[in-house]
């Protein structure tokens, strides 16, 4: 069988695992045919994918460049040094660790470096847009540390830094975490830094969602204000699936390195680190700032269109790549809306909105993001079309002819803006 996407640097002449490659082919076709609105996803370059299909996957390299526990690391040392140097350059930080396999594992490393088990940590509530690794009781974070949370205000659905400060003064955490997976407003990292200093806490910023916007100059960087900054590499940063950590303090950098290996991981994924290096080079290029700015402009245009059509945008709009759309004005749950949109090839996820009356399995909102659709070339005019399609479908959920028409139009737009083909 011939596969439609070639991810290996030297692809085999023939792919023999038919069942497996059929599923990969179907996924490639799904990504081409559907418009990806999941705010945490993106479409990497072919070069990033190619790096992951190389011989680097064969190499064990426990340790760090120049200090490995295995022989034969001379070439992977070069790969990891390139990745680390580019991460430091891009985020203007003195130190980088590029080995974390995921954002959660980056947070495991950062918390191990900054706190002792059972220390207090203050983070944004998951119900208000935080993240599982910021203190969910079943996540390592909630199991090993004592968490309290801050959230958005009910009247404007935004963080009020005075209230965050009050919580920090009251709770006296060892670490304050900032960063979110469903918050559409700028985060004031300078204010978080000042609060952390005042209460004697370390500041850990998880910039997973906005790393690409920070890299592209569309969001203020947390690096000057935080003790440690963690991120994923596959969201707005548009790299391979993985995690990364940067910081400025040499002692903290040493603690992070030993918290990642041997603390939380064994051998690094050198093929993924190579792909991170390629993505970081792409993000250092001037075109990436243009991309990041377009992501933000697209999100604003989409939010405006949806609001004009009667959907409620949590906090009244967006400053970044995502928005939370309250679908209760259409008498739907988030789950209904996710399914209705999926049926017309618009992929998104249901999401709690702040102070949600529905359980997480139903939720009252959907989270929409523009990172992936901007990568495939869509601009503000397409966002207005897209917003009207979403409103058409959600305002007439029982109207099969509306769904049929929108699905056809989505297919035409997706065909006009191919990702890889
Ligand atoms: N699952 C990611 C997201 O969708 O935001 C966060 O890890």
Short mmCIF file of C-alpha atoms and ligand atoms in Angstrom, two decimals:
data_model
loop_
_atom_site.label_atom_id
_atom_site.label_comp_id
_atom_site.label_asym_id
_atom_site.label_seq_id
_atom_site.Cartn_x
_atom_site.Cartn_y
_atom_site.Cartn_z
CA UNK A 1 0.00 0.00 0.00
CA UNK A 2 1.23 3.52 -0.76
CA UNK A 3 0.65 5.96 2.04
CA UNK A 4 -0.42 9.50 1.11
CA UNK A 5 1.77 11.18 3.70
CA UNK A 6 5.45 10.44 3.81
CA UNK A 7 6.81 11.00 7.28
CA UNK A 8 10.09 9.10 7.06
CA UNK A 9 13.28 10.75 5.86
CA UNK A 10 13.92 7.66 3.74
CA UNK A 11 10.51 6.04 3.24
CA UNK A 12 10.37 2.34 2.46
CA UNK A 13 9.54 1.43 -1.12
CA UNK A 14 6.48 -0.41 0.07
CA UNK A 15 4.41 -0.11 3.25
CA UNK A 16 3.38 -3.61 4.33
CA UNK A 17 1.28 -3.08 7.44
CA UNK A 18 -1.97 -2.51 5.57
CA UNK A 19 -4.29 -2.33 8.56
CA UNK A 20 -2.15 0.21 10.32
CA UNK A 21 -1.47 2.40 7.30
CA UNK A 22 -5.13 2.35 6.34
CA UNK A 23 -5.90 4.04 9.67
CA UNK A 24 -3.10 6.58 9.15
CA UNK A 25 -4.39 7.30 5.65
CA UNK A 26 -7.92 7.74 6.96
CA UNK A 27 -6.65 10.19 9.60
CA UNK A 28 -4.71 12.13 6.97
CA UNK A 29 -7.88 12.35 4.89
CA UNK A 30 -9.91 13.41 7.93
CA UNK A 31 -7.48 16.23 8.69
CA UNK A 32 -7.63 17.43 5.08
CA UNK A 33 -11.42 17.23 4.90
CA UNK A 34 -12.38 18.73 8.25
CA UNK A 35 -11.65 22.19 9.61
CA UNK A 36 -9.76 21.77 12.89
CA UNK A 37 -11.06 24.12 15.56
CA UNK A 38 -9.64 22.28 18.58
CA UNK A 39 -7.64 25.08 20.21
CA UNK A 40 -4.75 22.83 21.27
CA UNK A 41 -4.10 21.32 17.83
CA UNK A 42 -2.16 22.44 14.79
CA UNK A 43 -0.68 21.08 11.55
CA UNK A 44 3.13 20.75 11.69
CA UNK A 45 5.37 21.17 8.67
CA UNK A 46 6.47 18.12 6.67
CA UNK A 47 10.03 18.73 7.87
CA UNK A 48 8.92 18.48 11.51
CA UNK A 49 7.11 15.21 10.72
CA UNK A 50 10.07 13.89 8.75
CA UNK A 51 12.38 14.30 11.76
CA UNK A 52 10.11 12.03 13.79
CA UNK A 53 10.42 9.28 11.19
CA UNK A 54 14.21 9.04 11.33
CA UNK A 55 16.85 6.74 12.83
CA UNK A 56 17.03 9.02 15.86
CA UNK A 57 14.16 6.99 17.32
CA UNK A 58 16.63 4.09 17.73
CA UNK A 59 19.01 5.86 20.08
CA UNK A 60 19.10 5.73 23.87
CA UNK A 61 20.60 8.92 25.29
CA UNK A 62 19.81 9.06 29.00
CA UNK A 63 21.47 12.12 30.46
CA UNK A 64 22.29 15.40 28.73
CA UNK A 65 24.70 16.43 25.94
CA UNK A 66 28.28 15.62 26.97
CA UNK A 67 27.08 13.65 30.03
CA UNK A 68 25.25 10.55 28.77
CA UNK A 69 24.86 7.09 30.25
CA UNK A 70 25.26 5.43 26.81
CA UNK A 71 27.94 5.44 24.14
CA UNK A 72 27.40 6.61 20.59
CA UNK A 73 25.68 9.85 21.54
CA UNK A 74 27.95 12.20 19.59
CA UNK A 75 25.35 12.99 16.94
CA UNK A 76 22.27 13.15 19.14
CA UNK A 77 24.25 15.52 21.37
CA UNK A 78 24.43 17.88 18.40
CA UNK A 79 20.67 17.53 17.85
CA UNK A 80 19.83 18.29 21.48
CA UNK A 81 22.25 21.23 21.65
CA UNK A 82 20.69 22.75 18.53
CA UNK A 83 17.22 22.38 20.05
CA UNK A 84 18.29 23.87 23.39
CA UNK A 85 20.07 26.82 21.75
CA UNK A 86 17.07 27.63 19.59
CA UNK A 87 14.68 27.39 22.56
CA UNK A 88 16.87 29.81 24.54
CA UNK A 89 17.08 32.20 21.59
CA UNK A 90 13.36 32.10 20.82
CA UNK A 91 12.16 32.62 24.39
CA UNK A 92 15.12 34.79 25.48
CA UNK A 93 15.99 32.51 28.37
CA UNK A 94 19.35 31.41 29.79
CA UNK A 95 18.49 27.70 30.07
CA UNK A 96 16.29 25.20 28.25
CA UNK A 97 15.32 21.59 28.78
CA UNK A 98 13.85 20.03 25.63
CA UNK A 99 13.41 16.47 26.90
CA UNK A 100 9.94 16.58 28.51
CA UNK A 101 7.73 14.14 26.61
CA UNK A 102 4.60 16.25 27.18
CA UNK A 103 3.30 19.39 28.85
CA UNK A 104 2.24 17.43 31.91
CA UNK A 105 5.70 15.88 32.19
CA UNK A 106 7.21 19.35 31.88
CA UNK A 107 5.00 20.39 34.79
CA UNK A 108 6.07 17.33 36.80
CA UNK A 109 9.70 18.38 36.29
CA UNK A 110 9.02 22.01 37.14
CA UNK A 111 7.05 21.25 40.31
CA UNK A 112 9.65 18.72 41.46
CA UNK A 113 12.31 21.39 40.96
CA UNK A 114 10.40 24.16 42.77
CA UNK A 115 8.57 22.38 45.60
CA UNK A 116 8.73 19.47 48.01
CA UNK A 117 5.93 16.88 48.17
CA UNK A 118 2.91 18.28 50.05
CA UNK A 119 4.00 21.90 49.59
CA UNK A 120 1.22 24.34 48.79
CA UNK A 121 0.57 25.40 45.19
CA UNK A 122 -1.92 28.02 44.00
CA UNK A 123 -3.20 27.61 40.42
CA UNK A 124 -6.13 28.48 38.19
CA UNK A 125 -9.20 26.34 38.70
CA UNK A 126 -9.77 23.72 35.99
CA UNK A 127 -13.46 24.69 35.91
CA UNK A 128 -12.44 28.24 34.97
CA UNK A 129 -9.96 27.28 32.26
CA UNK A 130 -6.94 25.82 34.11
CA UNK A 131 -5.43 22.41 33.39
CA UNK A 132 -5.44 18.89 34.85
CA UNK A 133 -1.75 19.16 35.76
CA UNK A 134 -2.48 22.30 37.78
CA UNK A 135 -3.94 20.41 40.72
CA UNK A 136 -6.68 18.00 39.62
CA UNK A 137 -7.08 15.51 42.51
CA UNK A 138 -6.43 12.50 40.29
CA UNK A 139 -3.43 14.07 38.52
CA UNK A 140 0.12 13.78 39.96
CA UNK A 141 -0.13 17.46 40.88
CA UNK A 142 -3.20 17.07 43.10
CA UNK A 143 -1.89 13.79 44.53
CA UNK A 144 1.56 15.04 45.57
CA UNK A 145 0.97 18.73 46.36
CA UNK A 146 -1.62 20.67 48.31
CA UNK A 147 -3.45 22.84 45.80
CA UNK A 148 -5.81 25.78 46.14
CA UNK A 149 -7.24 27.61 43.16
CA UNK A 150 -8.10 31.07 41.90
CA UNK A 151 -10.67 31.68 39.18
CA UNK A 152 -12.29 34.29 37.01
CA UNK A 153 -14.83 36.78 38.34
CA UNK A 154 -18.48 36.01 37.70
CA UNK A 155 -19.36 39.46 36.37
CA UNK A 156 -16.71 39.73 33.62
CA UNK A 157 -15.27 36.19 33.46
CA UNK A 158 -11.72 37.57 33.71
CA UNK A 159 -8.95 37.15 36.22
CA UNK A 160 -8.85 39.96 38.76
CA UNK A 161 -5.24 40.20 39.93
CA UNK A 162 -6.28 41.81 43.23
CA UNK A 163 -8.32 38.72 44.04
CA UNK A 164 -5.45 36.44 43.00
CA UNK A 165 -3.21 38.44 45.36
CA UNK A 166 -5.71 38.06 48.23
CA UNK A 167 -5.81 34.27 47.69
CA UNK A 168 -2.02 34.11 47.60
CA UNK A 169 -1.69 36.14 50.82
CA UNK A 170 -4.24 33.90 52.52
CA UNK A 171 -2.94 30.50 51.23
CA UNK A 172 0.81 31.26 51.40
CA UNK A 173 1.80 28.87 48.59
CA UNK A 174 5.34 27.72 47.89
CA UNK A 175 4.54 27.94 44.16
CA UNK A 176 2.04 29.98 42.16
CA UNK A 177 1.09 28.57 38.77
CA UNK A 178 -0.20 30.78 35.96
CA UNK A 179 -1.40 29.69 32.54
CA UNK A 180 -4.55 28.10 31.22
CA UNK A 181 -6.04 25.84 28.60
CA UNK A 182 -9.33 27.71 28.13
CA UNK A 183 -8.82 31.40 28.94
CA UNK A 184 -9.14 33.84 26.07
CA UNK A 185 -7.65 36.95 27.68
CA UNK A 186 -4.08 38.22 28.08
CA UNK A 187 -2.50 36.94 31.27
CA UNK A 188 -0.69 39.60 33.29
CA UNK A 189 2.55 37.76 34.03
CA UNK A 190 4.16 40.86 35.53
CA UNK A 191 1.37 41.02 38.13
CA UNK A 192 1.76 37.29 38.84
CA UNK A 193 5.50 37.85 39.28
CA UNK A 194 4.93 40.70 41.75
CA UNK A 195 2.44 38.64 43.78
CA UNK A 196 4.82 35.66 43.90
CA UNK A 197 7.62 37.92 45.16
CA UNK A 198 5.34 39.49 47.78
CA UNK A 199 4.26 36.14 49.24
CA UNK A 200 7.68 34.46 48.88
CA UNK A 201 6.49 31.92 46.30
CA UNK A 202 8.11 30.71 43.12
CA UNK A 203 6.23 31.52 39.91
CA UNK A 204 5.69 28.68 37.44
CA UNK A 205 4.07 29.74 34.17
CA UNK A 206 2.61 27.05 31.92
CA UNK A 207 2.45 28.76 28.53
CA UNK A 208 1.38 25.60 26.68
CA UNK A 209 -1.45 27.22 24.76
CA UNK A 210 0.16 30.54 23.99
CA UNK A 211 3.80 29.51 23.37
CA UNK A 212 3.48 30.29 19.66
CA UNK A 213 1.89 33.65 20.38
CA UNK A 214 4.71 34.51 22.78
CA UNK A 215 7.24 33.36 20.18
CA UNK A 216 5.50 35.46 17.53
CA UNK A 217 5.33 38.57 19.74
CA UNK A 218 1.53 38.53 20.15
CA UNK A 219 1.48 37.88 23.88
CA UNK A 220 3.80 39.34 26.53
CA UNK A 221 6.44 36.80 27.51
CA UNK A 222 6.32 35.25 30.99
CA UNK A 223 10.09 34.57 30.93
CA UNK A 224 11.20 37.86 32.59
CA UNK A 225 8.69 37.36 35.44
CA UNK A 226 8.64 33.62 36.12
CA UNK A 227 11.09 31.32 37.86
CA UNK A 228 10.19 28.57 35.39
CA UNK A 229 8.19 28.50 32.15
CA UNK A 230 6.83 25.20 30.82
CA UNK A 231 5.07 24.64 27.52
CA UNK A 232 3.95 22.12 24.97
CA UNK A 233 5.50 22.29 21.54
CA UNK A 234 2.51 21.18 19.45
CA UNK A 235 -0.16 23.84 19.99
CA UNK A 236 0.32 27.40 18.72
CA UNK A 237 4.08 26.71 18.52
CA UNK A 238 3.26 24.21 15.72
CA UNK A 239 5.94 21.65 16.52
CA UNK A 240 5.84 17.94 17.33
CA UNK A 241 3.83 16.60 20.27
CA UNK A 242 6.00 17.24 23.32
CA UNK A 243 7.04 19.51 26.18
CA UNK A 244 9.78 22.01 26.92
CA UNK A 245 10.99 24.10 29.87
CA UNK A 246 12.95 27.37 30.00
CA UNK A 247 14.27 29.39 32.93
CA UNK A 248 16.95 31.93 33.80
CA UNK A 249 18.37 30.71 37.11
CA UNK A 250 21.27 28.28 36.87
CA UNK A 251 20.44 26.40 40.08
CA UNK A 252 16.81 26.01 39.09
CA UNK A 253 17.96 24.80 35.66
CA UNK A 254 20.07 22.10 37.33
CA UNK A 255 17.12 21.03 39.50
CA UNK A 256 14.86 20.88 36.44
CA UNK A 257 17.33 18.74 34.51
CA UNK A 258 17.52 16.20 37.31
CA UNK A 259 13.74 16.37 37.89
CA UNK A 260 13.15 15.49 34.22
CA UNK A 261 15.90 12.84 34.12
CA UNK A 262 16.14 10.73 36.23
CA UNK A 263 13.24 12.27 38.18
CA UNK A 264 10.29 11.68 35.88
CA UNK A 265 11.60 10.17 32.65
CA UNK A 266 14.16 7.76 31.25
CA UNK A 267 15.62 8.09 27.78
CA UNK A 268 14.72 11.21 25.80
CA UNK A 269 12.89 10.88 22.47
CA UNK A 270 15.71 12.11 20.25
CA UNK A 271 13.59 11.97 17.08
CA UNK A 272 11.06 14.28 18.75
CA UNK A 273 13.81 16.57 20.04
CA UNK A 274 15.04 16.86 16.43
CA UNK A 275 11.51 17.78 15.38
CA UNK A 276 11.35 20.36 18.19
CA UNK A 277 14.60 21.87 16.87
CA UNK A 278 13.08 22.19 13.39
CA UNK A 279 9.88 23.75 14.75
CA UNK A 280 11.92 26.21 16.83
CA UNK A 281 13.86 27.25 13.71
CA UNK A 282 10.56 27.79 11.92
CA UNK A 283 9.30 29.86 14.86
CA UNK A 284 12.45 32.02 14.78
CA UNK A 285 11.77 32.98 11.16
CA UNK A 286 9.99 36.31 10.52
CA UNK A 287 7.06 34.53 8.82
CA UNK A 288 6.13 32.95 12.13
CA UNK A 289 5.25 36.36 13.64
CA UNK A 290 3.01 36.98 10.65
CA UNK A 291 1.36 33.61 11.30
CA UNK A 292 0.90 34.29 15.03
CA UNK A 293 -0.65 37.71 14.33
CA UNK A 294 -3.02 36.14 11.83
CA UNK A 295 -4.07 33.48 14.38
CA UNK A 296 -5.08 36.27 16.78
CA UNK A 297 -6.83 38.33 14.07
CA UNK A 298 -8.73 35.24 12.93
CA UNK A 299 -9.87 34.44 16.47
CA UNK A 300 -11.15 38.00 16.92
CA UNK A 301 -13.04 37.88 13.61
CA UNK A 302 -14.59 34.51 14.44
CA UNK A 303 -15.65 35.65 17.92
CA UNK A 304 -17.22 38.85 16.54
CA UNK A 305 -19.20 36.93 13.94
CA UNK A 306 -20.49 34.39 16.47
CA UNK A 307 -21.48 37.14 18.91
CA UNK A 308 -23.30 39.04 16.16
CA UNK A 309 -25.29 35.86 15.46
CA UNK A 310 -26.47 35.47 19.09
CA UNK A 311 -23.88 33.15 20.61
CA UNK A 312 -22.29 34.39 23.83
CA UNK A 313 -18.50 34.63 23.91
CA UNK A 314 -17.23 34.12 27.45
CA UNK A 315 -15.63 37.36 28.75
CA UNK A 316 -16.98 39.17 25.69
CA UNK A 317 -14.23 38.26 23.25
CA UNK A 318 -10.68 37.04 22.83
CA UNK A 319 -7.13 38.40 22.92
CA UNK A 320 -5.47 35.16 21.84
CA UNK A 321 -6.03 32.10 19.65
CA UNK A 322 -9.12 30.72 21.38
CA UNK A 323 -12.58 31.52 22.62
CA UNK A 324 -15.15 29.84 24.79
CA UNK A 325 -18.58 29.93 23.20
CA UNK A 326 -21.56 29.67 25.54
CA UNK A 327 -24.15 27.73 23.51
CA UNK A 328 -26.99 27.99 26.03
CA UNK A 329 -28.59 30.91 24.09
CA UNK A 330 -29.28 28.23 21.43
CA UNK A 331 -30.76 25.93 24.13
CA UNK A 332 -27.96 23.41 23.56
CA UNK A 333 -25.33 21.81 25.75
CA UNK A 334 -21.66 21.89 24.80
CA UNK A 335 -21.89 18.17 24.03
CA UNK A 336 -24.80 18.77 21.61
CA UNK A 337 -22.89 21.59 19.93
CA UNK A 338 -19.69 19.52 19.59
CA UNK A 339 -21.70 16.73 17.93
CA UNK A 340 -23.64 19.06 15.64
CA UNK A 341 -20.44 20.73 14.46
CA UNK A 342 -18.62 17.42 14.05
CA UNK A 343 -21.46 16.26 11.79
CA UNK A 344 -20.61 19.10 9.38
CA UNK A 345 -16.84 18.45 9.58
CA UNK A 346 -16.02 21.25 12.02
CA UNK A 347 -14.00 19.64 14.83
CA UNK A 348 -14.02 21.18 18.29
CA UNK A 349 -14.48 20.15 21.93
CA UNK A 350 -17.18 20.77 24.50
CA UNK A 351 -15.89 22.83 27.40
CA UNK A 352 -17.08 24.03 30.76
CA UNK A 353 -17.72 27.74 30.92
CA UNK A 354 -17.01 29.61 34.17
CA UNK A 355 -19.71 28.94 36.81
CA UNK A 356 -21.17 26.26 34.53
CA UNK A 357 -24.43 24.69 35.66
CA UNK A 358 -23.79 21.56 33.59
CA UNK A 359 -21.37 18.73 34.47
CA UNK A 360 -18.10 18.44 32.44
CA UNK A 361 -19.55 15.53 30.43
CA UNK A 362 -22.20 17.88 29.02
CA UNK A 363 -20.82 21.40 29.62
CA UNK A 364 -22.44 24.62 28.40
CA UNK A 365 -19.83 25.68 25.91
CA UNK A 366 -17.47 24.75 23.15
CA UNK A 367 -13.86 25.88 22.89
CA UNK A 368 -12.80 27.07 19.44
CA UNK A 369 -9.26 27.90 18.33
CA UNK A 370 -7.74 29.28 15.14
CA UNK A 371 -4.15 27.95 15.21
CA UNK A 372 -4.73 25.03 12.83
CA UNK A 373 -7.08 26.72 10.36
CA UNK A 374 -4.67 29.67 10.12
CA UNK A 375 -1.85 27.26 9.26
CA UNK A 376 -3.88 25.99 6.30
CA UNK A 377 -4.28 29.56 5.07
CA UNK A 378 -7.67 30.80 6.24
CA UNK A 379 -8.03 34.55 6.87
CA UNK A 380 -10.58 36.94 8.43
CA UNK A 381 -13.05 36.71 5.52
CA UNK A 382 -13.11 32.92 5.96
CA UNK A 383 -13.68 33.41 9.71
CA UNK A 384 -16.84 35.37 8.95
CA UNK A 385 -18.05 32.57 6.68
CA UNK A 386 -17.12 29.98 9.29
CA UNK A 387 -18.83 31.90 12.10
CA UNK A 388 -22.01 32.09 10.06
CA UNK A 389 -21.89 28.36 9.31
CA UNK A 390 -21.47 27.58 13.03
CA UNK A 391 -24.37 29.87 13.92
CA UNK A 392 -26.54 28.40 11.13
CA UNK A 393 -25.98 24.86 12.42
CA UNK A 394 -26.36 25.64 16.13
CA UNK A 395 -29.42 27.86 15.71
CA UNK A 396 -31.31 25.22 13.70
CA UNK A 397 -30.10 21.91 15.13
CA UNK A 398 -33.03 19.93 13.72
CA UNK A 399 -32.76 21.33 10.20
CA UNK A 400 -31.07 18.62 8.12
CA UNK A 401 -30.91 20.74 4.98
CA UNK A 402 -28.89 23.44 6.80
CA UNK A 403 -26.44 20.78 8.01
CA UNK A 404 -26.23 19.28 4.53
CA UNK A 405 -25.52 22.67 2.93
CA UNK A 406 -22.90 23.65 5.54
CA UNK A 407 -21.12 20.29 5.28
CA UNK A 408 -20.86 20.74 1.51
CA UNK A 409 -19.53 24.28 1.88
CA UNK A 410 -17.01 23.19 4.54
CA UNK A 411 -15.76 20.49 2.14
CA UNK A 412 -15.30 23.06 -0.63
CA UNK A 413 -13.34 25.42 1.63
CA UNK A 414 -11.19 22.59 2.99
CA UNK A 415 -10.42 21.45 -0.56
CA UNK A 416 -9.43 24.99 -1.52
CA UNK A 417 -6.94 25.12 1.38
CA UNK A 418 -5.12 21.77 1.50
CA UNK A 419 -2.74 21.10 4.38
CA UNK A 420 -0.25 18.64 2.89
CA UNK A 421 -1.58 17.49 -0.46
N1 LIG B 1 -5.47 18.71 26.24
C1 LIG B 1 -4.91 20.03 26.07
C2 LIG B 1 -5.93 21.01 25.62
O1 LIG B 1 -6.77 20.61 24.84
O2 LIG B 1 -5.89 22.15 26.00
C3 LIG B 1 -4.21 20.49 27.26
O3 LIG B 1 -3.29 19.55 27.66
#
